mmCIF file of N, CA and C in Angstrom:
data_model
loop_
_atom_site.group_PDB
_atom_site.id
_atom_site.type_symbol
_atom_site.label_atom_id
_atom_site.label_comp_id
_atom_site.label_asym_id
_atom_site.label_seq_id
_atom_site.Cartn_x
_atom_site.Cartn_y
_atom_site.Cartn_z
ATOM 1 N N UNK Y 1 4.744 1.270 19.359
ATOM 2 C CA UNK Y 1 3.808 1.947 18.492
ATOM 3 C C UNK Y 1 4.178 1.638 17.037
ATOM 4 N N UNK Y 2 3.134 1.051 16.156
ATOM 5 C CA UNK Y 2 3.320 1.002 14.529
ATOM 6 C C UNK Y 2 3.532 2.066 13.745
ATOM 7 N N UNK Y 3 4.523 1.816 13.377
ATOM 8 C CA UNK Y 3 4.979 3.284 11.925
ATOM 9 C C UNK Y 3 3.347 3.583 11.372
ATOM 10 N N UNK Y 4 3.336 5.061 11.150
ATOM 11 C CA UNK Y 4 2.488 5.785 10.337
ATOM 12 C C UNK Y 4 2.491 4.935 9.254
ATOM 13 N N UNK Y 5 3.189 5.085 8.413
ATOM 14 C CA UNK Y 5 3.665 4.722 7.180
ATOM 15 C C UNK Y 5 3.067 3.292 6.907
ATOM 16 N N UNK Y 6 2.216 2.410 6.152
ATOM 17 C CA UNK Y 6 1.646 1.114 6.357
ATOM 18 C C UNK Y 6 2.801 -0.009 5.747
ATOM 19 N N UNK Y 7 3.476 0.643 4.524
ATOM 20 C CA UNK Y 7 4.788 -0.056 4.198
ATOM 21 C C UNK Y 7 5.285 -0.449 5.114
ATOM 22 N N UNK Y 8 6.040 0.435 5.633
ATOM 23 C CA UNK Y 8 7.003 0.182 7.111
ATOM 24 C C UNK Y 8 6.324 -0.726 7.802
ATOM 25 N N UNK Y 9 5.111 -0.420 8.568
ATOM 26 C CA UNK Y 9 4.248 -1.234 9.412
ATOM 27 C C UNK Y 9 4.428 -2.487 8.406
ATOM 28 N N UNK Y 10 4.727 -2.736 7.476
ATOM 29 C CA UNK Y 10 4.370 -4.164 7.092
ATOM 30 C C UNK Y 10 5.589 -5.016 6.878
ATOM 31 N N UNK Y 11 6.571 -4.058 6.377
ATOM 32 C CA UNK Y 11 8.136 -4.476 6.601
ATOM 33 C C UNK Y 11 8.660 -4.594 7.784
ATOM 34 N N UNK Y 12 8.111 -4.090 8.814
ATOM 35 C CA UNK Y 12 8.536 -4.568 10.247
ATOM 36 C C UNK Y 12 7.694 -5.570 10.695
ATOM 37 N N UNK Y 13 6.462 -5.898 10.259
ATOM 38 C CA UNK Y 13 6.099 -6.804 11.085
ATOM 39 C C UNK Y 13 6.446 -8.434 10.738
ATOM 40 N N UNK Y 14 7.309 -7.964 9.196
ATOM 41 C CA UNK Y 14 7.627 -9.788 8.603
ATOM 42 C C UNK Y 14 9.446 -9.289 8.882
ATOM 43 N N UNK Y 15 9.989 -8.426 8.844
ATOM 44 C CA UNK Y 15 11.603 -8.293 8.767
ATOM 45 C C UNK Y 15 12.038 -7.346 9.860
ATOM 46 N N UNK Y 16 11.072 -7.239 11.024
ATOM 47 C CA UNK Y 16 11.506 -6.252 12.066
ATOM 48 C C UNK Y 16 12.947 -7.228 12.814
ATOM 49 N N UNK Y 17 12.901 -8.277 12.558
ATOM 50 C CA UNK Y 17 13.627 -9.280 13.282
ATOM 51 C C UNK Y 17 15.556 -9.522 12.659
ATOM 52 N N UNK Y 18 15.270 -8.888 11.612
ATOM 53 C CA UNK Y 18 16.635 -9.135 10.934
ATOM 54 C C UNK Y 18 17.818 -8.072 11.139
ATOM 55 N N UNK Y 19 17.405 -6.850 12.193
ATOM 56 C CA UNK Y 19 18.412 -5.922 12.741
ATOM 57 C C UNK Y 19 18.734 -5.233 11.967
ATOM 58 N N UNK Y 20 17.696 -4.854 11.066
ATOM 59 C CA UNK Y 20 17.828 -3.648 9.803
ATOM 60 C C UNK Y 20 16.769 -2.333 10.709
ATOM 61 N N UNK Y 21 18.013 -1.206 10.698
ATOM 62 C CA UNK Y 21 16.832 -0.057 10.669
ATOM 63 C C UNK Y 21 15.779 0.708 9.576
ATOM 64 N N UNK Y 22 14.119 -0.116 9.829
ATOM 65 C CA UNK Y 22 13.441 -0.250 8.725
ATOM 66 C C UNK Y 22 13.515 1.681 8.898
ATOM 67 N N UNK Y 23 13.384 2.145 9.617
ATOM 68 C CA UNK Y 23 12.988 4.130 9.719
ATOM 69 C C UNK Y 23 13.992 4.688 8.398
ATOM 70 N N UNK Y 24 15.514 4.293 9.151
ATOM 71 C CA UNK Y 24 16.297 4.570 8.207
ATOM 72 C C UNK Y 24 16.172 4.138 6.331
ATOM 73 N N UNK Y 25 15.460 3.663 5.991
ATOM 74 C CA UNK Y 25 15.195 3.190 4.295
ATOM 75 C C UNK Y 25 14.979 4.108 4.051
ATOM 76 N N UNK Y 26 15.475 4.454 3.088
ATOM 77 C CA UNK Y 26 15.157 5.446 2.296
ATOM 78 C C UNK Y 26 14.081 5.001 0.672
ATOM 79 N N UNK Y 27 13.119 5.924 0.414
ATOM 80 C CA UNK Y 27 12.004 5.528 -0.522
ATOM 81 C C UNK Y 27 13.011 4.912 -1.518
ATOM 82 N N UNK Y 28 13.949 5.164 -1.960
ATOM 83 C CA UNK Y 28 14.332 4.417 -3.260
ATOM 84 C C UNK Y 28 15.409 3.177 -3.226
ATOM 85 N N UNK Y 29 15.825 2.741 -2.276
ATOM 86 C CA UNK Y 29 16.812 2.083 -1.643
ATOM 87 C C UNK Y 29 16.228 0.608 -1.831
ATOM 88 N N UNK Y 30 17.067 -0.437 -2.602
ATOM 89 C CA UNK Y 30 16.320 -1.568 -2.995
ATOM 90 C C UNK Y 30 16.124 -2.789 -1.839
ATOM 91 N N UNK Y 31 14.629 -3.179 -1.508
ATOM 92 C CA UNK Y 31 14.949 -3.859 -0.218
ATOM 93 C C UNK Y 31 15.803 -5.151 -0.233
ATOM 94 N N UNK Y 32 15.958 -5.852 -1.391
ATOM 95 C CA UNK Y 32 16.453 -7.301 -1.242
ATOM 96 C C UNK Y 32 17.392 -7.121 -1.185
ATOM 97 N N UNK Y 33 18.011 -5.880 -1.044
ATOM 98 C CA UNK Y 33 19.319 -5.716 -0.662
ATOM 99 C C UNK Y 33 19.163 -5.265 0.740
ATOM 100 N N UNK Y 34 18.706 -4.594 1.456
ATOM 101 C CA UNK Y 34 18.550 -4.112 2.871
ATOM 102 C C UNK Y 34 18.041 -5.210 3.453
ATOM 103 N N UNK Y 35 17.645 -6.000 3.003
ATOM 104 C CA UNK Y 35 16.137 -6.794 4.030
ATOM 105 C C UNK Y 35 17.070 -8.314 3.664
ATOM 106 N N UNK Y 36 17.941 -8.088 3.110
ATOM 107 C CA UNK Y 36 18.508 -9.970 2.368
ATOM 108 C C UNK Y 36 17.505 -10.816 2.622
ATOM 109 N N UNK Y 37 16.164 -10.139 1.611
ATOM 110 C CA UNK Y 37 15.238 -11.749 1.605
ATOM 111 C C UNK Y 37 14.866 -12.252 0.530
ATOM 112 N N UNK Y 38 14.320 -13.534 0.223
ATOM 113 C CA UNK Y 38 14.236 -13.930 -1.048
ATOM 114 C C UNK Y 38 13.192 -14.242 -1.365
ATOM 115 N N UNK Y 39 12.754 -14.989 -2.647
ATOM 116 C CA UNK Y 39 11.583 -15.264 -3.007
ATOM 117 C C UNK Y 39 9.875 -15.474 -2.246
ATOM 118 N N UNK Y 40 10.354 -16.048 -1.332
ATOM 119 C CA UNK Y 40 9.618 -16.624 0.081
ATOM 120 C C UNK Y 40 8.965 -15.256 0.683
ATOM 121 N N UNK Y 41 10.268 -13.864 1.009
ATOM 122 C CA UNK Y 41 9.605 -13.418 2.007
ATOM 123 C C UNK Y 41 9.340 -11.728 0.985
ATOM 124 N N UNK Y 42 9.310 -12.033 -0.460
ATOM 125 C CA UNK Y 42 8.422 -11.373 -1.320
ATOM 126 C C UNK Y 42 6.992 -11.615 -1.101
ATOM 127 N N UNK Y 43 6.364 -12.685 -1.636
ATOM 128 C CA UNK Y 43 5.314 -13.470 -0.791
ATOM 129 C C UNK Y 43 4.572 -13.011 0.303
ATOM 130 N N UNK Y 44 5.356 -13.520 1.260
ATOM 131 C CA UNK Y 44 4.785 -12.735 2.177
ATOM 132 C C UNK Y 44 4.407 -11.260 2.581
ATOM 133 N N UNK Y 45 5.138 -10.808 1.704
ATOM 134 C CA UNK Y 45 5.405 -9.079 2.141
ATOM 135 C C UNK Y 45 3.989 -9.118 0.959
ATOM 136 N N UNK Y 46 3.744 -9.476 -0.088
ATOM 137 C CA UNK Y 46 2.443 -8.894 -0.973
ATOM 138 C C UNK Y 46 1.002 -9.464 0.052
ATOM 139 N N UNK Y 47 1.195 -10.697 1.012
ATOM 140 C CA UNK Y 47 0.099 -11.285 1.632
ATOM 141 C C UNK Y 47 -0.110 -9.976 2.444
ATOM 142 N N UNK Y 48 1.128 -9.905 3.307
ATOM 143 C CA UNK Y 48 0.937 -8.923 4.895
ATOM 144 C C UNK Y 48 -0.026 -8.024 3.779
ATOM 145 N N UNK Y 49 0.310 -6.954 2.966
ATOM 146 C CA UNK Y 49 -0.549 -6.118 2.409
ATOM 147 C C UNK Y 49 -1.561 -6.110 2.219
ATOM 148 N N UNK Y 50 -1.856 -7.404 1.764
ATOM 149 C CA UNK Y 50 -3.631 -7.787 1.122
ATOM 150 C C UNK Y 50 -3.900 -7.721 2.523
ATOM 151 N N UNK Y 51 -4.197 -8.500 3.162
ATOM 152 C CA UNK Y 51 -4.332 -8.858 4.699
ATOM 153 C C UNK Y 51 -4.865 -8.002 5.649
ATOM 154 N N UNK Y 52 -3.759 -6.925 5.849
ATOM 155 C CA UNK Y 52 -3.725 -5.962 7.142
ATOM 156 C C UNK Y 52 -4.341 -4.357 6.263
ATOM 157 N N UNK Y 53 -3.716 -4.364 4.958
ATOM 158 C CA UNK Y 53 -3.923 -2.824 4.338
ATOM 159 C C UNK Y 53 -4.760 -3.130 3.036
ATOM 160 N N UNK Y 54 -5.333 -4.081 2.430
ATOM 161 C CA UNK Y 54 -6.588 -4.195 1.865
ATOM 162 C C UNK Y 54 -6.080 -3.674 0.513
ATOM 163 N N UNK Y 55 -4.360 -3.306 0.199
ATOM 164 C CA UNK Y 55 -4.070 -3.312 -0.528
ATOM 165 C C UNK Y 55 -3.193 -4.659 -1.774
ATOM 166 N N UNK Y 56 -4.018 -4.834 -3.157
ATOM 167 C CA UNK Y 56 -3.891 -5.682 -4.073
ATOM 168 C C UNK Y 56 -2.563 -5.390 -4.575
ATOM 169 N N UNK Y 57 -1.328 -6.193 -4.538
ATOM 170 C CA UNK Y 57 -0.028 -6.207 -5.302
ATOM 171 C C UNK Y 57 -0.447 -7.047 -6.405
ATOM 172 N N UNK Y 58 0.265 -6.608 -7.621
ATOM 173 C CA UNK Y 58 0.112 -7.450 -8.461
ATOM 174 C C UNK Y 58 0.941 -8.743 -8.479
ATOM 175 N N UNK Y 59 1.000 -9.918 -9.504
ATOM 176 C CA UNK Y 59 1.586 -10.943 -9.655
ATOM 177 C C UNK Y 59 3.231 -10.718 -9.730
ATOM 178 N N UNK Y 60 3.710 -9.690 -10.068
ATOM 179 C CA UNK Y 60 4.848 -9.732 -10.485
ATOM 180 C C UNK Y 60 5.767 -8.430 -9.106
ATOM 181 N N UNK Y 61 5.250 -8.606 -7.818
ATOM 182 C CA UNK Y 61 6.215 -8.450 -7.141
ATOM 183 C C UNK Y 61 7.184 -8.484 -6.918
ATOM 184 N N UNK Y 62 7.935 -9.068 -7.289
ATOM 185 C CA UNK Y 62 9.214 -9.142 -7.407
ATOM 186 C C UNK Y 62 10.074 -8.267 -8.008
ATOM 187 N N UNK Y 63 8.875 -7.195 -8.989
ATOM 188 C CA UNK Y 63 9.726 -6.460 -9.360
ATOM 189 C C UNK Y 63 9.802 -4.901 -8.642
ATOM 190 N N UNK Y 64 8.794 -5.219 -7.598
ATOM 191 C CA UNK Y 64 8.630 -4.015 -6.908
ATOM 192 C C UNK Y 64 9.089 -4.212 -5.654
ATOM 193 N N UNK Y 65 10.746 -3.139 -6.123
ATOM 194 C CA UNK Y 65 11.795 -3.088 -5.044
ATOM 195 C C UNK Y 65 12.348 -2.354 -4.454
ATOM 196 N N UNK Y 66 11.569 -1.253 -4.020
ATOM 197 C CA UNK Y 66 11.515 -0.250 -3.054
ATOM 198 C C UNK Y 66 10.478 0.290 -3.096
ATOM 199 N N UNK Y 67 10.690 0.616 -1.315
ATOM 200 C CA UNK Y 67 9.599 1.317 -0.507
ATOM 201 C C UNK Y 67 8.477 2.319 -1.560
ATOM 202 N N UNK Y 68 9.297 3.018 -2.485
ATOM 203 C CA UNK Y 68 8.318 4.113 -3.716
ATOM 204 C C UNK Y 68 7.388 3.331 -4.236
ATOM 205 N N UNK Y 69 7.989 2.086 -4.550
ATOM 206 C CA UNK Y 69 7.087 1.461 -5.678
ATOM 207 C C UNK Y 69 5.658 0.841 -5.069
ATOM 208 N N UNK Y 70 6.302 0.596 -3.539
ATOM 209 C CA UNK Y 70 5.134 -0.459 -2.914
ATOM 210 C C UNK Y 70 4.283 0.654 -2.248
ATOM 211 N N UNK Y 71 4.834 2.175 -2.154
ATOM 212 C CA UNK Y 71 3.506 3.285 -1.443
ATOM 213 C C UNK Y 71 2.839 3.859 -2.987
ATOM 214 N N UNK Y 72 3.068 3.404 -3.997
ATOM 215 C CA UNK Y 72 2.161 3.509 -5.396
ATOM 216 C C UNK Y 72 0.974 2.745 -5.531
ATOM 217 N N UNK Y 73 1.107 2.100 -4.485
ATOM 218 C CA UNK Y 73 -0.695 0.999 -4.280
ATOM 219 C C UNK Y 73 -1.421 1.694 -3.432
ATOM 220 N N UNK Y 74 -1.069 2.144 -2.800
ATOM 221 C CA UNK Y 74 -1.633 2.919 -1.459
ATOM 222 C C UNK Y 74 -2.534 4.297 -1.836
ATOM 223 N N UNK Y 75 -3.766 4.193 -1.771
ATOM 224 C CA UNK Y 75 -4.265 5.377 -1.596
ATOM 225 C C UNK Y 75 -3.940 6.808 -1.562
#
C-alpha cells in the first residue's frame, strides 16, 4: 500500500530501493543526506512530482532539502 503522504509516495517510488526507512524521516531531516543521492536523482524526484502529483517544483530544487520544504507545493 502507498504512503498517504504523496512526498513519501514519491521518495519511495525513486529511493524505496536504497534501505532507508523513508516512514522514519522526519519533516526537517535533510534528504541528500538520508537518501545519499545526487544531482541526477534531484531530477528525478522534481519529474516523479510533476508526473504522478501534478505538482510544479521550481528550477532550483536543489535547494529544497527536506520533506517540509517539498509538502509546501502541495495543496
Amino acid at each position: 500500500m502507498a504512503p498517504a503522504d504523496p512526498v513519501l509516495h514519491a521518495l519511495e517510488r525513486l529511493f524505496g530501493d536504497r534501505g532507508v526507512d523513508l516512514a522514519a524521516l522526519r519533516a526537517e531531516d535533510c534528504l541528500a543526506d538520508a537518501l545519499d543521492w545526487d544531482s541526477m536523482d534531484v531530477v528525478d524526484l522534481g519529474m516523479e512530482l510533476r508526473r504522478h502529483h501534478g505538482v510544479e517544483i521550481p528550477e532550483d530544487i536543489d535547494q529544497i532539502d527536506t520533506i517540509a520544504k517539498l509538502r509546501a507545493f502541495f495543496p
